[in-house]
mmCIF file of C-alpha atoms in Angstrom:
data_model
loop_
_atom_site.group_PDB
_atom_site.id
_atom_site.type_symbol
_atom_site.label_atom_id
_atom_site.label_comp_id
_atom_site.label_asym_id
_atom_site.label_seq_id
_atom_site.Cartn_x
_atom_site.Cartn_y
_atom_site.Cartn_z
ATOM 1 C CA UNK A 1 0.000 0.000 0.000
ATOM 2 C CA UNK A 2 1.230 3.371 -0.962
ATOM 3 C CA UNK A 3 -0.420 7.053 -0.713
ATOM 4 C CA UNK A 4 1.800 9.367 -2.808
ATOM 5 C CA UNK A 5 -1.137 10.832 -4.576
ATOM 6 C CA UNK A 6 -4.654 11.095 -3.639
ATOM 7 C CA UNK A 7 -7.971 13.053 -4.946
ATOM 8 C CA UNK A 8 -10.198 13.910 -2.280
ATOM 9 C CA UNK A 9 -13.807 14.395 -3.545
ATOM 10 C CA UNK A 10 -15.148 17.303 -0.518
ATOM 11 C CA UNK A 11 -17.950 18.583 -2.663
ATOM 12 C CA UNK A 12 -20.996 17.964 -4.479
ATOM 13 C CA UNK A 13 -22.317 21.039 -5.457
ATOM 14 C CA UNK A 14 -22.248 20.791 -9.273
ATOM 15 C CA UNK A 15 -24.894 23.027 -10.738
ATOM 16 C CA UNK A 16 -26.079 19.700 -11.955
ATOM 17 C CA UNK A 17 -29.522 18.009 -11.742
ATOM 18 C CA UNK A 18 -29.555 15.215 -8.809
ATOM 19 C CA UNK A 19 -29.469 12.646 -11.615
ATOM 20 C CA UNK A 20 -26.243 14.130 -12.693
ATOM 21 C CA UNK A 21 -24.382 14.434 -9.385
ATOM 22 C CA UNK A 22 -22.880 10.875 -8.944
ATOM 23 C CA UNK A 23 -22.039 10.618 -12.748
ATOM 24 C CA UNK A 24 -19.735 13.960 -12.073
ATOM 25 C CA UNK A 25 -18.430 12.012 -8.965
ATOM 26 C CA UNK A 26 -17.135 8.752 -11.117
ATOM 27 C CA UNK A 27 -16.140 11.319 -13.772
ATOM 28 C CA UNK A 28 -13.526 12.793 -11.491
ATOM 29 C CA UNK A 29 -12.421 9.201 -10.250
ATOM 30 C CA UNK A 30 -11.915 8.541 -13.544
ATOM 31 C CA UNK A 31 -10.235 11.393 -14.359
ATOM 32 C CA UNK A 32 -7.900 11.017 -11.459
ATOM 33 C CA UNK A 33 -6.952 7.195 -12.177
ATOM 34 C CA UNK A 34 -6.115 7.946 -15.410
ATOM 35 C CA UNK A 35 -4.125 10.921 -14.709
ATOM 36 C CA UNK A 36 -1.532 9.595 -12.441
ATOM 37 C CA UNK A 37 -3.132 9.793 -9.094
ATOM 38 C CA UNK A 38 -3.029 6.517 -6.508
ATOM 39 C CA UNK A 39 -5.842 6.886 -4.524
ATOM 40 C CA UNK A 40 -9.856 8.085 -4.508
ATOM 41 C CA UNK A 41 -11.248 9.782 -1.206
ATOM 42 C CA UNK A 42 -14.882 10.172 -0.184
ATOM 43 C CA UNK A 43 -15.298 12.436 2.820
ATOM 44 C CA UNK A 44 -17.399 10.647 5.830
ATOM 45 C CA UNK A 45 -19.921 13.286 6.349
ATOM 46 C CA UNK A 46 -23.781 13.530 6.362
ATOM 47 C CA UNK A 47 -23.829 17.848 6.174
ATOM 48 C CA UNK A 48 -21.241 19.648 3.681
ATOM 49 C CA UNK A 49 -18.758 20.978 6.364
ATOM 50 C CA UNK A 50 -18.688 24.786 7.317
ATOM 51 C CA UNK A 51 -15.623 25.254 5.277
ATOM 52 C CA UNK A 52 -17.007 24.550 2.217
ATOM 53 C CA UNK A 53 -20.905 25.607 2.069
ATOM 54 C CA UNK A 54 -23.570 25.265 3.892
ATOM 55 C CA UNK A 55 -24.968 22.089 6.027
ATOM 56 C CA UNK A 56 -27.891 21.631 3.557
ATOM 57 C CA UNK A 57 -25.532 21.370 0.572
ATOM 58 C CA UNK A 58 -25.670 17.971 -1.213
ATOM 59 C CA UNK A 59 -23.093 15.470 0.725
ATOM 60 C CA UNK A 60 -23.062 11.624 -0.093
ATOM 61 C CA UNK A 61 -22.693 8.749 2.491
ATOM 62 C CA UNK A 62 -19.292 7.377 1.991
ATOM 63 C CA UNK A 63 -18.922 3.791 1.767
ATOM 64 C CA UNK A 64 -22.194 3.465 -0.286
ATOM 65 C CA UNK A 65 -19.849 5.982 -2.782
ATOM 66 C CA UNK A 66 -16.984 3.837 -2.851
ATOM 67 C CA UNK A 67 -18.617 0.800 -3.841
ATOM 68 C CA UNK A 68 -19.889 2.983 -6.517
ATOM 69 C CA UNK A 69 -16.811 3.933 -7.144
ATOM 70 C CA UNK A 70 -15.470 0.599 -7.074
ATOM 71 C CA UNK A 71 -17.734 -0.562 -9.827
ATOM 72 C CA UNK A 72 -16.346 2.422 -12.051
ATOM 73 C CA UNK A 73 -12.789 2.136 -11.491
ATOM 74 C CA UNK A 74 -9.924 -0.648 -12.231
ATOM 75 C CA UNK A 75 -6.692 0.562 -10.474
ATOM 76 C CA UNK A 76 -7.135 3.546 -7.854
ATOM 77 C CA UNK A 77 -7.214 2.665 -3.946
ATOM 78 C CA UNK A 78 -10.516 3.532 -2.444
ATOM 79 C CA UNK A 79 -11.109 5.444 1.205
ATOM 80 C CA UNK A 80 -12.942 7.757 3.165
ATOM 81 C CA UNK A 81 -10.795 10.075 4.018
ATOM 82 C CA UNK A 82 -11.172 9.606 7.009
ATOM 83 C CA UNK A 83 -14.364 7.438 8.808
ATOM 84 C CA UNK A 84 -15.806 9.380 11.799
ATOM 85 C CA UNK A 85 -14.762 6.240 14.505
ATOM 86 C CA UNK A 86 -18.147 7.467 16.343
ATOM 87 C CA UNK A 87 -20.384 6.794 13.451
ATOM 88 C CA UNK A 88 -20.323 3.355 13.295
ATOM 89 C CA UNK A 89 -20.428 0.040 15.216
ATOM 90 C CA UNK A 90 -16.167 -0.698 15.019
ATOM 91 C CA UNK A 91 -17.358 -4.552 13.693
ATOM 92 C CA UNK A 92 -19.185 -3.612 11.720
ATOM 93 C CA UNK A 93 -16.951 -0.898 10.101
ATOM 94 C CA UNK A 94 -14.598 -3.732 9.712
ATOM 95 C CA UNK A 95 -17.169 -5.798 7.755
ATOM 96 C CA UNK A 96 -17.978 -2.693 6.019
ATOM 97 C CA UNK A 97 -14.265 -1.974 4.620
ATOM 98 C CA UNK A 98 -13.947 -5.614 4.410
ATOM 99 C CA UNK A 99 -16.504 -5.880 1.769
ATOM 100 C CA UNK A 100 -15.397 -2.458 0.206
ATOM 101 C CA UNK A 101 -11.879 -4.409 -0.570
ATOM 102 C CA UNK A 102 -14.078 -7.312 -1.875
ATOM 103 C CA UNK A 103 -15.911 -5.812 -4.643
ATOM 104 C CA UNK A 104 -12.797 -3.132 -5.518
ATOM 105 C CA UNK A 105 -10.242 -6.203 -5.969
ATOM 106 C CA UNK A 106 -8.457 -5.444 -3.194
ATOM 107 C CA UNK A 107 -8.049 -1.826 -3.418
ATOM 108 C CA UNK A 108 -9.856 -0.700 -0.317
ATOM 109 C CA UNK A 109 -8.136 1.434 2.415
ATOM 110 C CA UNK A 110 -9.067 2.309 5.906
ATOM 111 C CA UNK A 111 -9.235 5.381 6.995
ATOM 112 C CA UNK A 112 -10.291 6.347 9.982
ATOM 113 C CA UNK A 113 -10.427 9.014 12.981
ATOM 114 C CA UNK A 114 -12.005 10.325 15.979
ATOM 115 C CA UNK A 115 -14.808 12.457 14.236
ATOM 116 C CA UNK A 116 -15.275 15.749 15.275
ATOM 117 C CA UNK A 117 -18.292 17.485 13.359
ATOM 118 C CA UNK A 118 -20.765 17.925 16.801
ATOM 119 C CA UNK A 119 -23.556 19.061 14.220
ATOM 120 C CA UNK A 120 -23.721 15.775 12.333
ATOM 121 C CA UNK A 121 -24.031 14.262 15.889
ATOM 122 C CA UNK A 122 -26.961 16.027 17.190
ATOM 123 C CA UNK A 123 -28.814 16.118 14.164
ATOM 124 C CA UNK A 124 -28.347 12.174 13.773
ATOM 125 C CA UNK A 125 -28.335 11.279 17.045
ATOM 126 C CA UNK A 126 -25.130 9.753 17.491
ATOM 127 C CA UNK A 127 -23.210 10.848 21.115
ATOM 128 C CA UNK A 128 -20.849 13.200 20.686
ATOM 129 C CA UNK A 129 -18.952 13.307 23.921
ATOM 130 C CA UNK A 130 -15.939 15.127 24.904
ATOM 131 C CA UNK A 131 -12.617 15.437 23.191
ATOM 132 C CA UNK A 132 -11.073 12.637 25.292
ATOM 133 C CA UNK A 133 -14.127 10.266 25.316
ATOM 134 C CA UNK A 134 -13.732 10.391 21.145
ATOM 135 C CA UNK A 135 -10.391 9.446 21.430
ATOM 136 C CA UNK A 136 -10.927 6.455 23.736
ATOM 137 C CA UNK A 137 -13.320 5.087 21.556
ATOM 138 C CA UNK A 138 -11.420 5.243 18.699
ATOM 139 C CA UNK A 139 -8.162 3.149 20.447
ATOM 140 C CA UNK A 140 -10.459 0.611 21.458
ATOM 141 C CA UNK A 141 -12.707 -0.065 18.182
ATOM 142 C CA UNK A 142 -8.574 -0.220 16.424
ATOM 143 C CA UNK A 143 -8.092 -2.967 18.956
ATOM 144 C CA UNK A 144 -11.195 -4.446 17.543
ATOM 145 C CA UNK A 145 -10.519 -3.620 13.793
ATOM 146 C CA UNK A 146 -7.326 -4.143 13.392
ATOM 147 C CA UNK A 147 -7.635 -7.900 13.990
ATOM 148 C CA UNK A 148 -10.363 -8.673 12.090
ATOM 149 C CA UNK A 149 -8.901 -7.186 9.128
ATOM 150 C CA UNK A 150 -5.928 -9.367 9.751
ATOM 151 C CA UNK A 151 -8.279 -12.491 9.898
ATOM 152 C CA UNK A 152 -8.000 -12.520 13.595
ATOM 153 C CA UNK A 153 -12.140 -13.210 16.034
ATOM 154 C CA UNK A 154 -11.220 -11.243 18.869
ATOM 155 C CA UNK A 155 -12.869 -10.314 22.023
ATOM 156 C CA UNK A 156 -12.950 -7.286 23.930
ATOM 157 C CA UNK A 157 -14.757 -5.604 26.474
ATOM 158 C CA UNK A 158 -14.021 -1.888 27.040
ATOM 159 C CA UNK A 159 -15.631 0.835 28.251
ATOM 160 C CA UNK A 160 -17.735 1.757 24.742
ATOM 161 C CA UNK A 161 -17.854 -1.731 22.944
ATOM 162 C CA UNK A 162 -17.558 -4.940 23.339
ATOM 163 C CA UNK A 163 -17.034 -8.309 20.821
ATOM 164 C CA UNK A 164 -17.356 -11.598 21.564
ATOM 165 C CA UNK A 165 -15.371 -14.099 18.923
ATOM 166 C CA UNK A 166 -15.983 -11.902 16.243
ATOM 167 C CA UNK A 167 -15.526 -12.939 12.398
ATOM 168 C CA UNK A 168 -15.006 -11.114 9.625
ATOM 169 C CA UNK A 169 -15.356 -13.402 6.288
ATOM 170 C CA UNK A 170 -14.875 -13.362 3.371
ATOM 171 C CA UNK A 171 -11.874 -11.411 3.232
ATOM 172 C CA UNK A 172 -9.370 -11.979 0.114
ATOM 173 C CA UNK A 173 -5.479 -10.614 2.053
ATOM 174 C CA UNK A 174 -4.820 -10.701 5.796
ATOM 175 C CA UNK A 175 -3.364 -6.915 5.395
ATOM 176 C CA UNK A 176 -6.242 -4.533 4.557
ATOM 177 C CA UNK A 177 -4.178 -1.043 4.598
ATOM 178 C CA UNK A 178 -5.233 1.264 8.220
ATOM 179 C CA UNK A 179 -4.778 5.089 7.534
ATOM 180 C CA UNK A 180 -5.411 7.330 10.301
ATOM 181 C CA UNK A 181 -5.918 11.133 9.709
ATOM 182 C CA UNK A 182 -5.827 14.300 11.387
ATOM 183 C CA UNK A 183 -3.194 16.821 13.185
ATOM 184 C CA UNK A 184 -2.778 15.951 16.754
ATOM 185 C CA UNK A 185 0.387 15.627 18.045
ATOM 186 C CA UNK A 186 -0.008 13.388 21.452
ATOM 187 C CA UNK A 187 -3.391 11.334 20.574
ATOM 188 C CA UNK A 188 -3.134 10.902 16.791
ATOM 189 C CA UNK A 189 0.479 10.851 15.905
ATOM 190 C CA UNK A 190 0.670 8.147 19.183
ATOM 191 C CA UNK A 191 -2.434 5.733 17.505
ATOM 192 C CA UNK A 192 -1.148 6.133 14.473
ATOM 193 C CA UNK A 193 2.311 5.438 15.675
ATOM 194 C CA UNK A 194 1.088 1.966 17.417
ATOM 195 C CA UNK A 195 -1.694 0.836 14.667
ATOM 196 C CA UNK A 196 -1.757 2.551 11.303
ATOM 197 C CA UNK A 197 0.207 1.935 8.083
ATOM 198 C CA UNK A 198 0.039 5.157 7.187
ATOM 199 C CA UNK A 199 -0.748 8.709 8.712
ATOM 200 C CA UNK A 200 -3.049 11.459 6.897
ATOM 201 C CA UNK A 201 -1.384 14.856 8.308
ATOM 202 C CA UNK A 202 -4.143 17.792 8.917
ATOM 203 C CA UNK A 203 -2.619 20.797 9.015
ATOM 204 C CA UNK A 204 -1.507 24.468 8.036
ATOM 205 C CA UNK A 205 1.474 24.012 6.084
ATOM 206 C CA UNK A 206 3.407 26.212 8.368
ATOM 207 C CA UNK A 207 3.175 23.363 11.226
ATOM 208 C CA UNK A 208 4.532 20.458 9.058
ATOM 209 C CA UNK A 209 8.377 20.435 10.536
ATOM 210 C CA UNK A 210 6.668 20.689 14.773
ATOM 211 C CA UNK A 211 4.005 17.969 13.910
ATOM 212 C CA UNK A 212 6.771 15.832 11.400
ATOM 213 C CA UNK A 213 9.028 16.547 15.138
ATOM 214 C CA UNK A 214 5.996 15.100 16.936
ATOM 215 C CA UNK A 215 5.699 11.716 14.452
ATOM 216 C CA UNK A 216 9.475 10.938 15.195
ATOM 217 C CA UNK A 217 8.802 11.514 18.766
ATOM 218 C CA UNK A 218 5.399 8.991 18.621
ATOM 219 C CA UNK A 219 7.168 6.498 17.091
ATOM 220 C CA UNK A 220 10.079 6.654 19.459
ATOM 221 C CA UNK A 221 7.703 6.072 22.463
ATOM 222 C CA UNK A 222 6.347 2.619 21.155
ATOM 223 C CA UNK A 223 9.719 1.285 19.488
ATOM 224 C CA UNK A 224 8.832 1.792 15.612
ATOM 225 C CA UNK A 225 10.668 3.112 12.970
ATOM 226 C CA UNK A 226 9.057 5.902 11.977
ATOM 227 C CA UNK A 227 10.129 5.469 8.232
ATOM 228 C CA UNK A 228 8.009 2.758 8.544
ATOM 229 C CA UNK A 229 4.755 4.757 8.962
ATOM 230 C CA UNK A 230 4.026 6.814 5.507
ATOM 231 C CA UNK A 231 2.698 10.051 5.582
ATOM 232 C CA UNK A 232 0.844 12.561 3.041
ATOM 233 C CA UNK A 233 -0.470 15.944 3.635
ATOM 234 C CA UNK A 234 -4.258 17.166 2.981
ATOM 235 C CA UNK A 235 -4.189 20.386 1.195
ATOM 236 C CA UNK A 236 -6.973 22.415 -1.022
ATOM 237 C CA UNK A 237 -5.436 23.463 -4.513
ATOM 238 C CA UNK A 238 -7.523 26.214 -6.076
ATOM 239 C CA UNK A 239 -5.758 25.478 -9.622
ATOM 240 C CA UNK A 240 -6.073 27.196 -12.855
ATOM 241 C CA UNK A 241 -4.073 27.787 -16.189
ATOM 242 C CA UNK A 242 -4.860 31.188 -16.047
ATOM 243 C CA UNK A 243 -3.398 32.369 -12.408
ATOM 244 C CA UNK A 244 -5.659 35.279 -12.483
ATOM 245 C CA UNK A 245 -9.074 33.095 -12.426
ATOM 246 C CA UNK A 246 -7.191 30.866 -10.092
ATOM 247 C CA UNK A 247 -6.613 34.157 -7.489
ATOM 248 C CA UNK A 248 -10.810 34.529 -8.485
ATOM 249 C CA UNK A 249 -11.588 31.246 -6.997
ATOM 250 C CA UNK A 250 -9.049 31.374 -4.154
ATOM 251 C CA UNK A 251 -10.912 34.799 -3.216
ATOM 252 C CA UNK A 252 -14.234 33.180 -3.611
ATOM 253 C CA UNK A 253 -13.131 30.131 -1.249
ATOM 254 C CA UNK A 254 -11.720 32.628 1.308
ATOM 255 C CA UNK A 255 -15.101 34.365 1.540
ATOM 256 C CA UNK A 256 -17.171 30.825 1.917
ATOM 257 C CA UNK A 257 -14.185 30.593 4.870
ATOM 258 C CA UNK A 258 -15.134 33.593 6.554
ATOM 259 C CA UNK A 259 -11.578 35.124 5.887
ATOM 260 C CA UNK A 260 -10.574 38.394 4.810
ATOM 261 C CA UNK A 261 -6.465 38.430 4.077
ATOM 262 C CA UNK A 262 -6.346 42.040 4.199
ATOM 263 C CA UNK A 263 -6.864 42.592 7.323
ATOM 264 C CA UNK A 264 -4.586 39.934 8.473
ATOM 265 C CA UNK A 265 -1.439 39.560 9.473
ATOM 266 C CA UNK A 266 1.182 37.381 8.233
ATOM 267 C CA UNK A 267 0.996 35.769 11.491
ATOM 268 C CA UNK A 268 -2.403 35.685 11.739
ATOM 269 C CA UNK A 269 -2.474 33.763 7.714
ATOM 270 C CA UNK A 270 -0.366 30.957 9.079
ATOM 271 C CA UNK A 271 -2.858 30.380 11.773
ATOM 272 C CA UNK A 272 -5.653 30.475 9.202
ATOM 273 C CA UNK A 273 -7.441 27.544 7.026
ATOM 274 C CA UNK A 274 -5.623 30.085 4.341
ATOM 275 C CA UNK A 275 -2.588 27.924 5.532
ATOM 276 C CA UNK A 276 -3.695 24.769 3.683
ATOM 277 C CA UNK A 277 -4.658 26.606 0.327
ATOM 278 C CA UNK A 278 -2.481 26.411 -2.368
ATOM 279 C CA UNK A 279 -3.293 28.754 -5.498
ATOM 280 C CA UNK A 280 -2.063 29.574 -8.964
ATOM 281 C CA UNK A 281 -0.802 27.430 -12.567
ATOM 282 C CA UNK A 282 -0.240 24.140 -12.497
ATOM 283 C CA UNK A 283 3.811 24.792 -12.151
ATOM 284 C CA UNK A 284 3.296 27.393 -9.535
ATOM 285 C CA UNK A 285 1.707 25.202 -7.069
ATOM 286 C CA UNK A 286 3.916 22.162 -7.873
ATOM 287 C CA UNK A 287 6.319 24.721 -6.339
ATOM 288 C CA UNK A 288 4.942 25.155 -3.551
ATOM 289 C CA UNK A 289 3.996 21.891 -2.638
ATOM 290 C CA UNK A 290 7.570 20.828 -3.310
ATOM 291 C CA UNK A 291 9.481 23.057 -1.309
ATOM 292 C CA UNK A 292 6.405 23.449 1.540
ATOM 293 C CA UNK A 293 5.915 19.914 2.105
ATOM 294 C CA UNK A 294 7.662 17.445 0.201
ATOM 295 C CA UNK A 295 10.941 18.794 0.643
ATOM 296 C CA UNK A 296 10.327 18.367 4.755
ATOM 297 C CA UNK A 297 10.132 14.485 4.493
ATOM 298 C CA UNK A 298 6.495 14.138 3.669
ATOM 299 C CA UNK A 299 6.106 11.198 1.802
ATOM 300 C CA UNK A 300 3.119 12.128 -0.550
ATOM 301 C CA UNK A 301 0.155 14.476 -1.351
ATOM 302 C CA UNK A 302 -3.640 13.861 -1.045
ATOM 303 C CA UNK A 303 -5.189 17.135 -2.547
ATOM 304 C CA UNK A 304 -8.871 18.648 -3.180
ATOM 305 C CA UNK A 305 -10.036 21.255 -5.793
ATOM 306 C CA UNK A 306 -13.259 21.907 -4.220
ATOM 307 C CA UNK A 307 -13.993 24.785 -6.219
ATOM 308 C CA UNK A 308 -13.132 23.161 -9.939
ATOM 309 C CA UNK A 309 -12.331 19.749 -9.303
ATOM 310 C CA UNK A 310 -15.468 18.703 -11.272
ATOM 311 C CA UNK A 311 -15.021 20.606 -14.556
ATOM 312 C CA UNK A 312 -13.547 18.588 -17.192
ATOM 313 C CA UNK A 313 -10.024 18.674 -17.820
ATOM 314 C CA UNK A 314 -9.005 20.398 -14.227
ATOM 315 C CA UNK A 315 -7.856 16.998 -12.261
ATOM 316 C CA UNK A 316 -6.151 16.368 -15.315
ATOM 317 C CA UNK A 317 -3.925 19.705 -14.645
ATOM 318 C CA UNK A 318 -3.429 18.502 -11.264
ATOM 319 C CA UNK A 319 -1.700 14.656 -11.971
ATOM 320 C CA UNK A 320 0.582 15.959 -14.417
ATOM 321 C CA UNK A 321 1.668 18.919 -12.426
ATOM 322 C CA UNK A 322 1.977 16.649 -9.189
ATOM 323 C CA UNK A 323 2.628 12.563 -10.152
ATOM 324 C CA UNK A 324 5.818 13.504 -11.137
ATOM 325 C CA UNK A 325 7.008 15.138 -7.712
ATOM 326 C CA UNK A 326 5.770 11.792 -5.922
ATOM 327 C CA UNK A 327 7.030 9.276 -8.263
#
């Protein structure tokens, strides 16, 4: 298993009839497979996420998307990017993924993290919890998950679930890839460390070197090698051959965002979601993303065009600007 180049798919706002939404999703998976990228993300969210629009904005489950996805693909690895831990029974999320690597051939991927959108909890009625409850339910369903992807009928009794001998068949490999995602330093980086193959990093850019400090420091504390554990960085490209129209969107995000640039500082930027943005040509954000995060040790690049990804010939622009950093 290898991440050096993913598309995430965040929106599904088209301008499009209903009918004509999921053929614009397996368009851009198409698109992507053929143009150099690895890996096909679905987000695993029930509302479109403040950052991008507005809750009642059209938003897809996930797993019924990959095995859409599957169906319409012959070589890209399928994930959500990442499964909110708190969303679903952790057996059953292993049968789920399970199955997902089943019909794709075995190109399925878990990914997987606390979950932190409270909205998507209330309105659904799944418990939300505090900060530190999330992240105790996550380490135990991995101590469930983990095994059963590996062919494994544990048992385990914690404090939020319990198994008892449980299966998890058919499977066709013993080695179903875990990805974890997200940015934090002690509770990610140290589950990620201990269980995952490979670490999503969620982040302004301007943290990569204290959180890639942080992963060394993980690993260290349970014995691995942290070279090991793979890494890519989540970023949003606003991408255009013409850089003005590109600065056009990139203003256009920044106002969905809430943020103003000219009244900021260049302090205040870095602390921004501004941080993760990336705008301009093709060449001009290869650039960037070469000398901003690949040159720091990050191993590979899973990207989003949220505001163009769906017009024809844009994730094209992206795979031959970026495969060949990653390759």
């Amino acid at each position: 298993m290898t991440i050096r180049l993913g598309y995430q798919i965040p929106n599904f706002s088209y301008g499009t009839s209903m009918r004509e939404l999921f053929p614009t999703v397996v368009a851009q998976a198409r698109a992507a497979e053929q143009s150099g990228f690895d890996t096909v993300f679905a987000m695993d969210h029930f509302y479109q996420l403040p950052a991008i629009g507005s809750p009642d904005e059209p938003m897809l489950e996930a797993y019924t998307t990959l095995s859409g996805l599957a169906a319409a693909t012959e070589r890209v690895q399928l994930s959500a990017l990442v499964t909110g831990n708190t969303y679903r029974n952790p057996a059953m999320l292993a049968k789920t993924v399970t199955t997902l690597d089943m019909v794709s051939g075995g190109r399925a991927v878990l990914g997987i993290g606390a979950g932190w959108f409270e909205l998507e909890h209330q309105s659904y009625g799944y418990e939300f919890g505090t900060f530190a409850d999330r992240f105790e339910r996550l380490e135990e369903a991995l101590q469930i998950i983990e095994p059963m992807l590996r062919g494994q009928r544990p048992s385990f009794r914690g404090s939020w679930y319990q198994v008892d001998n449980a299966m998890n068949e058919p499977r066709i490999r013993d080695d179903l890839p875990i990805m974890i995602g997200g940015g934090g330093e002690k509770k990610t980086f140290r589950l990620a460390a201990r269980y995952a193959d490979h670490l999503n990093i969620l982040c302004n850019a301007s943290e990569l070197p204290r959180k890639l400090d942080a992963l060394h420091e993980r690993c260290a504390e349970v014995g691995r090698d942290p070279q090991t554990l793979e890494t890519s960085y989540l970023c949003f490209l606003v991408m255009d051959d013409d850089a003005d129209l590109a600065r056009k969107r990139l203003q256009a995000l920044l106002d969905r965002m809430g943020i103003d640039l000219s009244t900021m500082s260049a302090q205040e930027i870095e602390q921004s979601m501004a941080d993760r943005v990336f705008v301009g040509t093709p060449d001009d954000i290869a650039e960037q993303l070469k000398t901003r995060v690949l040159d720091l040790g990050v191993d590979g690049l899973t990207i989003n065009l949220t505001s163009n990804g769906h017009q024809p010939g844009v994730i094209e622009l992206a795979g031959r600007a970026l495969a060949p950093l990653v390759r």
